[in-house]
Every structure is written in structure tokens, then in C-alpha cells.
Short mmCIF file of C-alpha atoms and ligand atoms in Angstrom, two decimals:
data_model
loop_
_atom_site.label_atom_id
_atom_site.label_comp_id
_atom_site.label_asym_id
_atom_site.label_seq_id
_atom_site.Cartn_x
_atom_site.Cartn_y
_atom_site.Cartn_z
CA MET L 23 162.66 61.96 174.49
CA ARG L 24 162.42 65.68 173.80
CA LYS L 25 164.06 65.11 170.38
CA MET L 26 161.54 62.39 169.59
CA LEU L 27 158.63 64.63 170.57
CA THR L 28 159.97 67.47 168.42
CA ALA L 29 160.34 65.09 165.47
CA LEU L 30 156.81 63.78 166.01
CA CYS L 31 155.40 67.32 166.26
CA GLY L 32 157.25 68.26 163.06
CA ALA L 33 155.83 65.25 161.26
CA ALA L 34 152.34 66.10 162.51
CA THR L 35 152.73 69.72 161.36
CA LEU L 36 153.87 68.54 157.94
CA ALA L 37 151.00 66.07 157.75
CA ILE L 38 148.52 68.83 158.64
CA ALA L 39 150.13 71.17 156.12
CA GLY L 40 149.97 68.42 153.50
CA PHE L 41 146.33 67.79 154.33
CA ALA L 42 145.60 71.49 154.04
CA ALA L 43 147.27 71.60 150.62
CA ASP L 44 145.22 68.60 149.46
CA ALA L 45 142.04 70.06 150.87
CA ALA L 46 142.66 73.26 148.95
CA ALA L 47 143.05 71.35 145.68
CA LYS L 48 139.68 71.32 143.94
CA GLU L 49 137.99 69.50 141.15
CA PHE L 50 135.56 72.21 140.07
CA LYS L 51 132.29 71.15 138.47
CA ILE L 52 130.83 73.25 135.68
CA GLY L 53 127.27 72.60 134.51
CA LEU L 54 125.85 73.31 131.05
CA ILE L 55 122.54 72.67 129.33
CA VAL L 56 124.07 72.33 125.85
CA PRO L 57 125.35 69.08 124.29
CA ALA L 58 128.94 67.87 124.74
CA ASN L 59 129.89 68.92 121.19
CA HIS L 60 128.48 72.46 121.56
CA ALA L 61 130.85 75.45 121.44
CA TRP L 62 130.01 76.38 125.06
CA THR L 63 131.14 72.97 126.31
CA LEU L 64 134.33 73.19 124.26
CA ALA L 65 134.99 76.61 125.78
CA ALA L 66 134.39 75.20 129.29
CA ASN L 67 136.92 72.44 128.58
CA ALA L 68 139.46 74.98 127.34
CA MET L 69 138.91 77.01 130.50
CA GLY L 70 139.54 73.87 132.57
CA GLU L 71 142.83 73.26 130.78
CA GLU L 72 143.97 76.81 131.48
CA ILE L 73 143.02 76.60 135.16
CA LYS L 74 144.87 73.29 135.50
CA GLN L 75 147.95 74.67 133.80
CA LYS L 76 148.01 77.99 135.70
CA THR L 77 147.58 76.26 139.08
CA GLY L 78 150.29 73.70 138.30
CA GLY L 79 147.69 70.92 138.29
CA LYS L 80 146.28 71.79 141.72
CA HIS L 81 142.83 72.68 140.40
CA THR L 82 140.97 70.84 137.66
CA VAL L 83 137.58 71.36 136.05
CA VAL L 84 135.07 68.71 134.98
CA ALA L 85 132.28 69.72 132.62
CA PHE L 86 128.77 68.26 132.94
CA PRO L 87 127.01 69.11 129.64
CA ALA L 88 123.57 68.24 128.26
CA GLY L 89 121.73 69.03 131.49
CA GLN L 90 123.35 66.12 133.37
CA LEU L 91 123.06 68.12 136.58
CA GLY L 92 119.44 69.07 135.88
CA SER L 93 117.71 72.09 134.40
CA GLU L 94 119.31 75.51 134.57
CA ALA L 95 116.93 76.41 137.42
CA GLN L 96 118.24 73.39 139.34
CA MET L 97 121.83 74.30 138.50
CA LEU L 98 121.26 77.80 139.83
CA GLN L 99 120.03 76.32 143.11
CA GLN L 100 123.12 74.08 143.28
CA LEU L 101 125.32 77.13 142.67
CA GLN L 102 123.59 78.91 145.54
CA THR L 103 124.25 76.07 147.99
CA GLY L 104 127.80 75.55 146.71
CA ALA L 105 127.01 72.02 145.43
CA LEU L 106 127.98 73.26 141.95
CA ASP L 107 131.03 75.48 141.41
CA MET L 108 130.44 77.10 138.03
CA ALA L 109 128.02 77.17 135.11
CA PHE L 110 127.57 78.64 131.68
CA LEU L 111 123.93 79.66 131.88
CA THR L 112 121.59 81.09 129.31
CA VAL L 113 120.67 84.59 130.32
CA ALA L 114 117.12 83.23 130.26
CA GLU L 115 117.53 81.55 133.62
CA VAL L 116 119.41 84.39 135.23
CA SER L 117 116.76 86.88 134.18
CA ASN L 118 114.14 85.02 136.17
CA ARG L 119 116.00 86.49 139.20
CA ALA L 120 117.17 89.75 137.66
CA PRO L 121 114.49 90.90 135.14
CA ASP L 122 116.71 93.62 133.57
CA PHE L 123 118.55 90.83 131.77
CA GLY L 124 115.38 90.28 129.71
CA ALA L 125 116.18 93.49 127.82
CA LEU L 126 119.10 91.72 126.16
CA TYR L 127 116.59 89.66 124.14
CA ALA L 128 114.87 92.57 122.47
CA PRO L 129 114.34 91.65 118.79
CA TYR L 130 116.94 93.18 116.50
CA LEU L 131 118.79 94.90 119.32
CA VAL L 132 121.90 93.91 117.34
CA LYS L 133 122.16 92.48 113.86
CA ASP L 134 124.97 89.98 114.36
CA ILE L 135 127.57 88.48 116.72
CA ALA L 136 129.92 91.45 116.25
CA GLY L 137 127.14 93.74 117.49
CA ALA L 138 126.44 91.36 120.38
CA ASP L 139 130.11 91.52 121.38
CA LYS L 140 129.97 95.32 121.57
CA ILE L 141 126.65 95.64 123.38
CA LEU L 142 127.45 92.91 125.93
CA HIS L 143 130.72 94.64 126.76
CA GLY L 144 129.09 98.05 126.99
CA PRO L 145 128.26 99.84 130.25
CA THR L 146 124.60 98.76 130.62
CA ALA L 147 125.11 95.03 130.12
CA LYS L 148 128.22 95.06 132.27
CA SER L 149 126.43 96.77 135.15
CA MET L 150 123.74 94.06 135.04
CA LEU L 151 126.37 91.49 136.04
CA ASP L 152 126.86 93.42 139.30
CA GLN L 153 123.27 92.53 140.31
CA LEU L 154 123.97 88.80 140.30
CA PRO L 155 125.59 88.23 143.72
CA ARG L 156 122.65 89.94 145.48
CA LYS L 157 119.82 88.65 143.30
CA ALA L 158 121.04 85.18 142.32
CA GLY L 159 123.85 84.28 144.75
CA VAL L 160 126.39 83.90 141.94
CA ILE L 161 129.36 85.86 140.65
CA GLY L 162 128.79 86.99 137.06
CA VAL L 163 132.24 86.63 135.53
CA GLY L 164 131.21 87.71 132.02
CA TYR L 165 129.10 87.12 128.96
CA GLY L 166 129.40 84.55 126.23
CA ILE L 167 127.21 84.15 123.18
CA ALA L 168 125.51 81.59 120.96
CA SER L 169 124.45 82.10 117.33
CA MET L 170 121.69 84.48 116.37
CA ARG L 171 118.17 83.04 116.68
CA VAL L 172 116.38 81.55 113.72
CA LEU L 173 113.21 79.49 113.29
CA LEU L 174 112.93 75.94 112.06
CA THR L 175 109.41 75.01 111.04
CA ALA L 176 107.75 71.75 110.10
CA PHE L 177 105.32 73.74 107.89
CA PRO L 178 105.85 76.15 104.97
CA VAL L 179 106.12 79.85 105.84
CA ASP L 180 105.39 82.59 103.30
CA GLY L 181 104.61 85.38 105.73
CA VAL L 182 104.41 86.04 109.44
CA LYS L 183 100.71 85.09 109.44
CA ASP L 184 101.71 81.47 108.80
CA LEU L 185 103.08 81.36 112.34
CA GLU L 186 99.67 82.06 113.86
CA GLY L 187 98.36 79.27 116.05
CA LYS L 188 101.48 77.16 115.50
CA LYS L 189 103.11 75.48 118.50
CA LEU L 190 106.65 76.82 118.49
CA ARG L 191 109.21 75.53 120.94
CA ILE L 192 110.83 78.35 122.87
CA THR L 193 113.46 78.55 125.58
CA PRO L 194 111.42 78.85 128.81
CA PHE L 195 111.80 82.58 129.14
CA GLU L 196 109.43 85.56 129.32
CA PRO L 197 110.81 87.83 126.54
CA ILE L 198 110.78 85.00 124.00
CA LYS L 199 107.29 83.96 125.12
CA ASP L 200 106.07 87.55 124.71
CA PHE L 201 107.58 87.79 121.23
CA PHE L 202 105.77 84.71 119.95
CA THR L 203 102.55 85.58 121.77
CA ILE L 204 102.52 88.93 119.96
CA LEU L 205 102.98 86.99 116.71
CA LYS L 206 99.85 84.99 117.71
CA ALA L 207 101.78 81.73 117.71
CA ALA L 208 101.44 79.25 120.57
CA PRO L 209 104.84 79.50 122.32
CA THR L 210 105.69 76.17 123.93
CA PRO L 211 108.44 76.46 126.57
CA MET L 212 110.77 73.50 126.48
CA PRO L 213 114.37 72.92 127.58
CA LEU L 214 116.88 72.07 124.90
CA PRO L 215 117.39 68.35 125.63
CA ASP L 216 113.67 67.64 124.89
CA VAL L 217 113.45 69.44 121.56
CA PHE L 218 114.28 66.71 119.02
CA ASP L 219 111.68 64.27 120.37
CA ALA L 220 109.02 66.97 120.65
CA LEU L 221 109.54 67.90 117.01
CA ALA L 222 109.68 64.26 115.94
CA ASN L 223 106.42 63.33 117.66
CA GLY L 224 104.54 66.45 116.59
CA GLN L 225 104.31 67.96 120.07
CA VAL L 226 105.59 71.17 118.46
CA ASP L 227 105.30 72.50 114.89
CA GLY L 228 108.54 74.46 114.94
CA VAL L 229 111.50 75.50 117.00
CA ASP L 230 113.06 78.84 117.96
CA ALA L 231 116.76 77.94 118.02
CA ASP L 232 119.98 78.71 116.15
CA MET L 233 121.88 77.19 113.21
CA GLU L 234 124.28 75.31 115.48
CA LEU L 235 121.47 73.61 117.38
CA ILE L 236 119.54 72.86 114.20
CA TRP L 237 122.61 71.05 112.89
CA LYS L 238 123.93 69.44 116.09
CA LEU L 239 120.54 68.27 117.37
CA LYS L 240 119.64 67.16 113.80
CA LEU L 241 116.47 69.24 113.88
CA HIS L 242 116.75 69.79 110.11
CA GLU L 243 115.81 66.11 109.69
CA ARG L 244 112.38 66.94 111.11
CA GLY L 245 111.76 70.36 109.56
CA LYS L 246 110.32 71.75 106.31
CA MET L 247 112.26 75.02 106.27
CA VAL L 248 114.49 77.37 108.19
CA LEU L 249 113.65 81.04 108.51
CA GLN L 250 117.03 82.71 108.88
CA SER L 251 115.62 85.71 110.70
CA ASN L 252 118.48 86.41 113.14
CA HIS L 253 115.77 88.01 115.28
CA MET L 254 117.56 87.98 118.63
CA MET L 255 121.01 87.51 120.04
CA PHE L 256 121.36 84.74 122.61
CA PRO L 257 123.74 85.76 125.38
CA MET L 258 125.13 83.38 127.95
CA VAL L 259 126.55 84.28 131.33
CA GLY L 260 129.55 82.57 132.90
CA VAL L 261 129.01 82.33 136.65
CA ALA L 262 130.72 80.98 139.74
CA SER L 263 128.97 79.99 142.97
CA GLY L 264 129.07 82.88 145.45
CA ARG L 265 129.62 80.40 148.27
CA VAL L 266 132.49 78.62 146.58
CA TRP L 267 133.99 81.99 145.60
CA GLN L 268 134.16 83.10 149.24
CA GLY L 269 136.37 80.11 150.05
CA LEU L 270 138.95 80.84 147.33
CA ASP L 271 142.09 82.87 147.79
CA ALA L 272 142.78 85.97 145.71
CA LYS L 273 145.23 84.19 143.40
CA ASP L 274 142.81 81.38 142.55
CA LYS L 275 140.01 83.89 141.97
CA GLU L 276 142.23 85.78 139.57
CA ILE L 277 143.18 82.62 137.66
CA ILE L 278 139.55 81.50 137.36
CA GLN L 279 138.33 84.94 136.34
CA THR L 280 140.98 85.23 133.65
CA ALA L 281 140.50 81.69 132.32
CA MET L 282 136.71 81.99 132.25
CA GLY L 283 136.95 85.46 130.70
CA THR L 284 139.20 84.15 127.92
CA ALA L 285 136.89 81.19 127.25
CA LEU L 286 133.81 83.41 127.12
CA GLN L 287 135.48 85.94 124.85
CA SER L 288 136.66 83.22 122.47
CA LEU L 289 132.99 82.45 121.73
CA PHE L 290 132.40 85.85 120.12
CA LYS L 291 135.29 85.26 117.75
CA ASP L 292 134.48 81.60 117.10
CA TYR L 293 130.77 82.07 116.56
CA ALA L 294 131.10 84.21 113.47
CA GLU L 295 132.80 81.17 111.91
CA VAL L 296 130.62 78.52 113.63
CA GLU L 297 127.52 80.29 112.33
CA ARG L 298 128.81 80.31 108.74
CA ASP L 299 129.87 76.68 108.95
CA MET L 300 126.54 75.55 110.44
CA LEU L 301 124.56 77.53 107.84
CA GLU L 302 126.44 75.75 105.07
CA LYS L 303 125.88 72.37 106.68
CA VAL L 304 122.17 73.01 107.24
CA LYS L 305 121.79 74.21 103.63
CA GLY L 306 123.76 71.19 102.45
CA SER L 307 121.25 68.89 104.15
CA GLY L 308 118.71 70.02 101.55
CA ILE L 309 116.28 71.90 103.81
CA PRO L 310 115.30 75.30 102.30
CA VAL L 311 116.72 78.29 104.19
CA ARG L 312 115.00 81.64 103.68
CA ALA L 313 116.70 84.82 104.94
CA VAL L 314 114.33 87.48 106.30
CA GLY L 315 114.85 90.75 108.18
CA PRO L 316 112.89 92.84 110.70
CA GLU L 317 110.30 93.80 108.07
CA PHE L 318 109.08 90.17 108.10
CA PHE L 319 107.68 90.68 111.63
CA GLY L 320 105.89 93.97 110.83
CA ASP L 321 104.18 95.84 113.67
CA ALA L 322 104.88 93.08 116.18
CA LEU L 323 108.28 94.63 116.87
CA LYS L 324 106.78 97.95 118.00
CA GLU L 325 104.29 96.17 120.20
CA TYR L 326 107.10 94.17 121.80
CA GLU L 327 109.10 97.31 122.47
CA THR L 328 106.22 99.03 124.25
CA ILE L 329 105.78 96.05 126.58
CA TRP L 330 109.46 95.51 127.31
CA LEU L 331 110.41 99.13 127.91
CA LYS L 332 108.12 98.84 130.93
CA LYS L 333 109.25 95.38 132.04
CA ALA L 334 113.00 96.08 131.71
CA PRO L 335 113.78 99.82 131.64
CA ALA L 336 117.43 99.01 130.83
CA LEU L 337 116.20 98.40 127.27
CA GLU L 338 116.17 102.15 126.61
CA GLN L 339 119.89 102.49 127.45
CA LEU L 340 120.70 99.37 125.45
CA ARG L 341 118.91 100.74 122.37
CA ALA L 342 120.81 104.02 122.77
CA GLU L 343 124.12 102.14 122.93
CA ALA L 344 123.11 99.94 119.97
CA ALA L 345 122.25 103.01 117.88
CA LYS L 346 125.87 104.16 118.19
CA LEU L 347 127.39 100.86 117.01
C1 BEZ H 422 118.09 77.20 123.72
O1 BEZ H 422 117.37 76.93 124.70
O2 BEZ H 422 117.59 77.38 122.61
C2 BEZ H 422 119.58 77.29 123.89
C3 BEZ H 422 120.17 76.93 125.07
C4 BEZ H 422 121.53 77.03 125.19
C5 BEZ H 422 122.32 77.48 124.14
C6 BEZ H 422 121.74 77.84 122.96
C7 BEZ H 422 120.37 77.75 122.85
#
């Protein structure tokens, strides 16, 4: 009898241990606003592969691109409750909670992706990530990047005055809104998934985007020209839910941090090439592409700086770091 009880207890212990092991196995969800074929989604998939491999298949990652889980604001809420495990978010959304992040969008803070890589791994940008657990309930694992910003317009542009009064789609985000307000355009905030239709039905006259989006969302089919202004960098932040994070052991945290860090870093390297490739494709479609620099925007840049030095004092440190690049 005693032997039988011992055997039964052993089996129960094993069953509980087995259950615990299964319960610890996770299928992490990562949300993204960009399309499935976008470089961010590909990086998220690569991260998932690494996590699966490093955990011997215990943990897997499923990506939900194209805003399938809702807007970035909704995703941030899901991250806070633990309903969503991870996300690659535009810094736009994060900065609604931590305004210092807005400084990263200062026009011509950097001139290209290589500059973005340096500034986003510098002391000021890195210290901003430390604000995220307290202000947004997420762990800021690191920065990624998209291409430099350009403008696609459905009207001809000779000078900056041609933008006046024009409805230009922008990412819903204060620094970008301020920039186009200073230019006397009519900034029209709109999430990415709605942009093609809005351009097609004339709801907007142009789009603030990048070469990759112009090509992958086929915006060039609806535009008259592309102003290759490279006026802002477009950082992304890779985050994990603070709640989910608390429930992970140190080893899993380390694996996730490393895999996400590698995926984010790969974007800086890849984008230099993606940008070139997309530029060629967009040009090949026949739409005129005109390269312009800061001088195109004239005094608007000074005006922007005055406003944003007050709104996000971190801009001063970022400019100082950028000057040394
Ligand atoms: C945008 O809103 O323009 C955007 C969003 C995600 C990645 C790149 C661009």
C-alpha cells in the first residue's frame, strides 16, 4: 500500500512538474503597425527564430503585422495589461507618454542612417529608454530604425511655398505636426494602414513617409513626385510588456534581450541597403524624384528648433552629440 502511495505521489509530482514546464513555455505575441513584408516585420520574425532556437523550442514568437492588434496606442495598452508580450513601436507612440522622445524627430538631427545609428546608441537616447517602465509600463530593449523621411506629393513642388495649405498625411505625432504646421501645410494625422486609400480618394494631397513605404504601399502609383528631403530620422523602439517581463526568469530575459537587440541592430545595417534599393525601384516606376537638403525648408527649421528646445530639453544634448559625429 505504502509503495503504491509513493508511486502515485511520484507520478503526481512528475505530472505537476510537467505541467509547470508546459505552463512556462510561451508563444509570445509581437505587434507591429507595418506591413508583413516590411523590414521591421522581417526582423521580428528573425528574432522569433533566435528565441526558439536558444530556448530549445520552448518559447516561440508570432508576429502580428499591419496593425492586426489595433493602433499603436491600443498595442501600448495591451502591453501594459500583459495581453501583448512585445512590440516594435514607432517612437511616435512612446513619446505621447515620454515627451523627451519627441526630440529624436528634430529635422536634420542626423543626415542618414549611419548618423541615426550613432545618435540612438549615444548617452542621451539610451537614457530615454530608462524612462519607459515608469512612464509607459514597458521595458525599452533598444532602438531600431526605418528609412529617412521623404515627401510624396500628388502636386508639383518647386519650392517650400508649394506645400502651403496642402493636406499632408503625417504619422499622428506632435513633432511632425509642428514641422508641417510651421511650413503652413495642413498636417493630416493618419495611421499607416489608411494611407493608400486616403491618397487614392483625394483625402490627402501628399504623404510624409519613406522610400520603403512609398514602394511597398504603392504610393508612387498615386503621386506626382517624391521630394527626397531626408528631413528626419524615424526611430523605432523594441519593447516588452513590463508585466510579462516580471514573470520571466533571468535566463529567458537574457535570451529575449539579446535576440531583440540583434534584430533591432540588424535594421541599421540593412536599411542603408533597403533605402538604396527602394530609391531605385521608386525611380524605376517613372515618378520624378527630386533630392533637396535643409536649405529647401529655409527659416522653418529655426522656428522648429525654438519650439522644440522648450518642449523636449533633451534636444540640446542630442544636437551637441550630433555635432561631434
Ligand atoms: C509611418 O507612420 O509613416 C511609419 C510607421 C512605421 C514605420 C515607418 C513609418
